[in-house]
Amino acid sequence: MFLLMSCVMPAALALPRQESVPGGVALLRLADRDAAPPRAWFQEKPVLVWQRGDGWYALVGLPLTIEPGVHALRIAATQAAPPREESLRFEVQPKAYPVQHVRIKDKRKVTPPPEDMERIEREQKTIADLKNHWRDEAQVDLAFALPADGPLSSRFGLRRVFNGEPRQPHSGLDVAVAAGTPVRSAAAGRVLNTGDYFFNGSTVFVDHGQGLITMYCHLQRIDVHAGEKLARGQQVGLAGASGRASGPHLHWSVFLNGTAVDPELLIQAR
């Protein structure tokens, strides 16, 4: 069965904010509140489902590379007999992101020499695995708070040019803060991984459940360890300029169903 859904939410469901564009999130109503918890998949990856207000909703991460147009979410009733699947169709609107030029003093961080590529490729695989991590969690904390106090310096999706060379779009949100500024977990969760990465520097990954992962990069110091449970607002480290950074700041990424999405869509009203 195919149903065409609009990405419109009741006023009571103001968080997170939906923006059905490349790099955004689609919020889709799946079932009535008293229905059994449904399951959902987008592009063959499981999707976060939660109960709120008048029903069950899916929070779908949309890749920056997705083509505008109509797409389908596959859903299944967990207690239907016989098992029943449906496809919910929804529309993705186009969005053009601006270009940002960045000057990096360490040219090795822009065009790495061959001796660094083995490390970079190994780390890319690790990060891909972390972004796609899934842990069942009935109560996912979606009331996100900005993880550091400071102005937003580089927003999500910017088409970046380092030292005149085009690179991947900006996959997170940069907060301009001084070195040593406390960095906090945006929501309740569990530390998934910590480590030092070639581009990201000292980094913390936090698992919030059901494929919702946050990443905190360029830290000066890490204050948590893998497996540690975190409350919303708990300190995970201090901001710095480790890895590929033009100066001290926090780079914060949010991943849903394995894809980076605009973190501002999940932040509570400021």
Short mmCIF file of C-alpha atoms in Angstrom, two decimals:
data_model
loop_
_atom_site.label_atom_id
_atom_site.label_comp_id
_atom_site.label_asym_id
_atom_site.label_seq_id
_atom_site.Cartn_x
_atom_site.Cartn_y
_atom_site.Cartn_z
CA MET A 1 0.00 0.00 0.00
CA PHE A 2 1.30 3.49 -0.85
CA LEU A 3 0.27 6.61 1.03
CA LEU A 4 1.43 10.14 0.22
CA MET A 5 2.28 11.99 3.42
CA SER A 6 2.92 15.67 3.99
CA CYS A 7 5.60 16.57 6.53
CA VAL A 8 3.30 18.62 8.74
CA MET A 9 3.30 18.25 12.52
CA PRO A 10 0.80 19.35 15.16
CA ALA A 11 1.80 22.40 17.18
CA ALA A 12 2.37 20.20 20.24
CA LEU A 13 5.21 18.51 18.38
CA ALA A 14 7.36 21.59 17.86
CA LEU A 15 10.57 19.65 18.56
CA PRO A 16 12.39 18.61 16.52
CA ARG A 17 11.68 21.03 13.70
CA GLN A 18 11.04 19.38 10.34
CA GLU A 19 12.67 20.55 7.12
CA SER A 20 12.21 18.06 4.30
CA VAL A 21 15.26 19.10 2.23
CA PRO A 22 18.68 17.56 1.57
CA GLY A 23 20.44 17.51 4.94
CA GLY A 24 17.16 18.02 6.78
CA VAL A 25 14.71 15.77 8.59
CA ALA A 26 11.25 14.53 7.64
CA LEU A 27 8.75 14.01 10.46
CA LEU A 28 6.10 11.50 9.46
CA ARG A 29 3.10 10.28 11.42
CA LEU A 30 2.94 6.47 11.29
CA ALA A 31 0.09 5.35 13.53
CA ASP A 32 -2.35 6.34 16.27
CA ARG A 33 -1.06 6.67 19.81
CA ASP A 34 -2.75 3.47 21.01
CA ALA A 35 -1.28 1.34 18.19
CA ALA A 36 1.59 -1.08 18.76
CA PRO A 37 5.01 0.52 18.15
CA PRO A 38 5.64 0.44 14.38
CA ARG A 39 9.03 0.02 12.73
CA ALA A 40 10.34 2.02 9.79
CA TRP A 41 13.18 1.98 7.24
CA PHE A 42 14.49 4.57 4.80
CA GLN A 43 16.91 3.58 2.06
CA GLU A 44 17.18 0.17 3.77
CA LYS A 45 18.28 1.67 7.10
CA PRO A 46 16.19 1.58 10.30
CA VAL A 47 14.65 4.90 11.31
CA LEU A 48 13.99 6.43 14.72
CA VAL A 49 10.36 6.00 15.81
CA TRP A 50 8.87 7.60 18.90
CA GLN A 51 5.50 8.17 20.54
CA ARG A 52 4.43 11.72 21.12
CA GLY A 53 1.20 13.67 21.25
CA ASP A 54 -1.48 11.94 19.24
CA GLY A 55 0.53 9.13 17.67
CA TRP A 56 3.69 7.39 16.57
CA TYR A 57 6.13 9.38 14.44
CA ALA A 58 9.25 8.67 12.41
CA LEU A 59 12.23 11.03 12.40
CA VAL A 60 13.97 10.49 9.05
CA GLY A 61 17.43 11.83 8.28
CA LEU A 62 17.76 13.03 4.67
CA PRO A 63 21.24 12.87 3.08
CA LEU A 64 22.77 16.01 1.60
CA THR A 65 23.03 14.03 -1.64
CA ILE A 66 19.34 13.09 -1.85
CA GLU A 67 17.50 14.10 -5.02
CA PRO A 68 14.47 16.37 -4.56
CA GLY A 69 11.17 14.68 -5.31
CA VAL A 70 8.96 11.96 -3.87
CA HIS A 71 10.57 9.29 -1.69
CA ALA A 72 9.17 6.35 0.27
CA LEU A 73 9.45 5.27 3.90
CA ARG A 74 8.83 1.57 4.51
CA ILE A 75 6.88 0.83 7.69
CA ALA A 76 5.72 -2.36 9.40
CA ALA A 77 3.23 -3.01 12.18
CA THR A 78 5.06 -4.99 14.86
CA GLN A 79 2.03 -6.94 16.06
CA ALA A 80 0.02 -7.33 12.87
CA ALA A 81 -1.08 -10.84 11.94
CA PRO A 82 -0.27 -11.57 9.22
CA PRO A 83 2.68 -9.11 9.09
CA ARG A 84 1.76 -6.01 7.11
CA GLU A 85 4.02 -3.48 5.44
CA GLU A 86 3.17 -0.12 3.89
CA SER A 87 5.07 2.61 2.09
CA LEU A 88 4.57 6.22 3.10
CA ARG A 89 5.52 8.60 0.34
CA PHE A 90 6.79 12.07 1.18
CA GLU A 91 8.31 14.90 -0.79
CA VAL A 92 11.82 16.33 -0.47
CA GLN A 93 12.18 19.95 -1.53
CA PRO A 94 15.37 21.37 -3.12
CA LYS A 95 17.76 23.51 -1.10
CA ALA A 96 20.87 25.38 -2.25
CA TYR A 97 23.63 25.79 0.34
CA PRO A 98 26.12 28.68 0.10
CA VAL A 99 29.86 28.32 -0.52
CA GLN A 100 32.36 28.93 2.29
CA HIS A 101 36.08 29.57 1.75
CA VAL A 102 38.38 28.47 4.60
CA ARG A 103 42.11 29.07 4.97
CA ILE A 104 44.04 26.29 6.77
CA LYS A 105 47.68 26.92 7.70
CA ASP A 106 48.58 23.22 7.90
CA LYS A 107 48.44 22.24 4.22
CA ARG A 108 48.84 18.60 5.23
CA LYS A 109 45.28 18.77 6.61
CA VAL A 110 43.98 19.93 3.21
CA THR A 111 45.92 17.65 0.86
CA PRO A 112 47.25 14.78 3.00
CA PRO A 113 50.45 13.05 1.85
CA PRO A 114 50.33 9.33 1.01
CA GLU A 115 51.73 8.36 4.42
CA ASP A 116 48.61 9.84 6.09
CA MET A 117 46.06 8.24 3.78
CA GLU A 118 46.16 4.81 5.42
CA ARG A 119 45.23 6.36 8.75
CA ILE A 120 42.54 8.54 7.16
CA GLU A 121 40.91 5.60 5.36
CA ARG A 122 40.97 3.51 8.54
CA GLU A 123 39.34 6.33 10.50
CA GLN A 124 36.72 6.91 7.81
CA LYS A 125 35.62 3.29 8.15
CA THR A 126 35.45 3.63 11.94
CA ILE A 127 33.39 6.80 11.68
CA ALA A 128 31.04 5.19 9.14
CA ASP A 129 30.45 2.30 11.54
CA LEU A 130 29.78 4.71 14.42
CA LYS A 131 27.33 6.80 12.36
CA ASN A 132 25.36 3.66 11.51
CA HIS A 133 25.31 2.28 15.07
CA TRP A 134 21.86 1.18 16.27
CA ARG A 135 20.71 0.61 19.84
CA ASP A 136 17.07 -0.03 20.71
CA GLU A 137 15.83 2.69 23.07
CA ALA A 138 12.19 3.20 23.99
CA GLN A 139 12.62 6.76 25.30
CA VAL A 140 14.94 8.78 23.07
CA ASP A 141 15.76 12.25 24.42
CA LEU A 142 14.91 14.60 21.54
CA ALA A 143 14.98 17.86 23.52
CA PHE A 144 18.44 18.90 22.35
CA ALA A 145 20.39 21.85 23.74
CA LEU A 146 23.33 23.63 22.12
CA PRO A 147 26.43 21.85 23.51
CA ALA A 148 28.55 25.00 24.03
CA ASP A 149 27.85 28.63 24.82
CA GLY A 150 28.87 30.80 21.88
CA PRO A 151 27.80 32.22 18.52
CA LEU A 152 27.25 29.92 15.55
CA SER A 153 30.14 30.52 13.17
CA SER A 154 29.66 27.99 10.34
CA ARG A 155 26.30 26.43 9.68
CA PHE A 156 25.46 23.00 8.32
CA GLY A 157 25.64 22.20 4.61
CA LEU A 158 28.09 24.88 3.49
CA ARG A 159 29.94 23.88 0.33
CA ARG A 160 33.48 24.22 1.63
CA VAL A 161 36.60 25.26 -0.20
CA PHE A 162 39.86 24.78 1.72
CA ASN A 163 42.80 26.85 0.46
CA GLY A 164 41.08 27.12 -2.91
CA GLU A 165 40.33 23.39 -3.19
CA PRO A 166 36.69 22.15 -3.06
CA ARG A 167 36.03 19.58 -0.33
CA GLN A 168 33.04 17.79 1.21
CA PRO A 169 30.12 19.95 2.43
CA HIS A 170 30.14 21.00 6.07
CA SER A 171 28.48 18.11 7.90
CA GLY A 172 27.89 19.84 11.21
CA LEU A 173 27.45 23.09 13.10
CA ASP A 174 30.41 25.16 14.32
CA VAL A 175 30.21 27.08 17.59
CA ALA A 176 32.82 29.83 18.03
CA VAL A 177 34.24 29.42 21.53
CA ALA A 178 37.60 29.93 23.20
CA ALA A 179 39.91 27.03 23.92
CA GLY A 180 38.96 25.44 27.23
CA THR A 181 35.24 26.23 26.96
CA PRO A 182 33.13 23.38 28.43
CA VAL A 183 31.41 21.16 25.85
CA ARG A 184 28.25 19.37 26.99
CA SER A 185 26.21 16.45 25.73
CA ALA A 186 23.28 17.87 23.74
CA ALA A 187 20.90 15.27 25.21
CA ALA A 188 20.86 12.19 27.42
CA GLY A 189 22.76 9.25 25.98
CA ARG A 190 25.73 6.95 26.24
CA VAL A 191 29.33 7.52 25.12
CA LEU A 192 29.86 5.37 22.04
CA ASN A 193 33.48 6.20 21.24
CA THR A 194 36.28 8.63 22.00
CA GLY A 195 39.52 9.09 20.10
CA ASP A 196 41.95 11.24 18.17
CA TYR A 197 41.14 11.55 14.45
CA PHE A 198 43.22 13.08 11.65
CA PHE A 199 40.62 15.63 10.53
CA ASN A 200 38.29 15.77 13.56
CA GLY A 201 40.97 15.85 16.25
CA SER A 202 39.98 14.74 19.75
CA THR A 203 36.40 13.57 19.31
CA VAL A 204 33.51 12.17 21.36
CA PHE A 205 30.59 10.20 19.88
CA VAL A 206 27.38 9.95 21.93
CA ASP A 207 24.66 7.37 21.21
CA HIS A 208 21.16 8.64 22.05
CA GLY A 209 19.38 5.49 20.86
CA GLN A 210 17.65 4.34 17.66
CA GLY A 211 20.40 5.57 15.35
CA LEU A 212 20.56 9.12 16.74
CA ILE A 213 24.28 9.89 17.20
CA THR A 214 26.04 13.15 18.06
CA MET A 215 29.71 13.94 17.46
CA TYR A 216 31.84 16.60 19.21
CA CYS A 217 35.12 17.45 17.42
CA HIS A 218 38.38 19.45 17.77
CA LEU A 219 38.38 19.07 21.56
CA GLN A 220 41.28 20.16 23.72
CA ARG A 221 40.42 17.56 26.36
CA ILE A 222 38.07 14.58 26.62
CA ASP A 223 36.38 14.02 30.00
CA VAL A 224 34.33 10.86 29.34
CA HIS A 225 34.93 7.24 28.36
CA ALA A 226 33.19 4.72 26.10
CA GLY A 227 30.13 3.16 27.73
CA GLU A 228 29.56 6.03 30.16
CA LYS A 229 25.94 7.15 30.57
CA LEU A 230 25.34 10.87 30.17
CA ALA A 231 22.62 13.25 31.25
CA ARG A 232 21.59 16.15 29.05
CA GLY A 233 24.08 18.96 29.65
CA GLN A 234 26.79 16.76 31.18
CA GLN A 235 30.31 17.86 30.26
CA VAL A 236 32.11 15.66 27.72
CA GLY A 237 35.26 17.75 27.31
CA LEU A 238 36.79 21.14 26.58
CA ALA A 239 36.75 22.94 23.23
CA GLY A 240 40.02 23.27 21.33
CA ALA A 241 41.59 23.32 17.88
CA SER A 242 42.80 19.73 17.41
CA GLY A 243 42.63 18.12 13.96
CA ARG A 244 41.80 20.23 10.90
CA ALA A 245 40.77 23.55 12.44
CA SER A 246 41.51 27.17 11.61
CA GLY A 247 41.21 28.07 15.31
CA PRO A 248 39.48 27.03 18.55
CA HIS A 249 35.84 26.07 18.07
CA LEU A 250 33.41 23.19 18.53
CA HIS A 251 32.28 21.23 15.48
CA TRP A 252 29.06 19.41 16.40
CA SER A 253 27.41 16.85 14.11
CA VAL A 254 24.10 15.00 14.38
CA PHE A 255 23.50 11.71 12.55
CA LEU A 256 20.14 10.04 11.93
CA ASN A 257 19.83 6.64 10.21
CA GLY A 258 23.50 6.95 9.26
CA THR A 259 23.37 10.39 7.64
CA ALA A 260 24.43 13.85 8.82
CA VAL A 261 21.53 16.28 9.33
CA ASP A 262 21.29 19.93 10.31
CA PRO A 263 21.77 20.05 14.12
CA GLU A 264 19.78 23.28 14.40
CA LEU A 265 16.61 21.34 13.60
CA LEU A 266 16.92 19.48 16.90
CA ILE A 267 17.86 22.37 19.17
CA GLN A 268 15.18 23.69 21.50
CA ALA A 269 14.10 27.29 20.93
CA ARG A 270 16.84 29.65 22.07
#
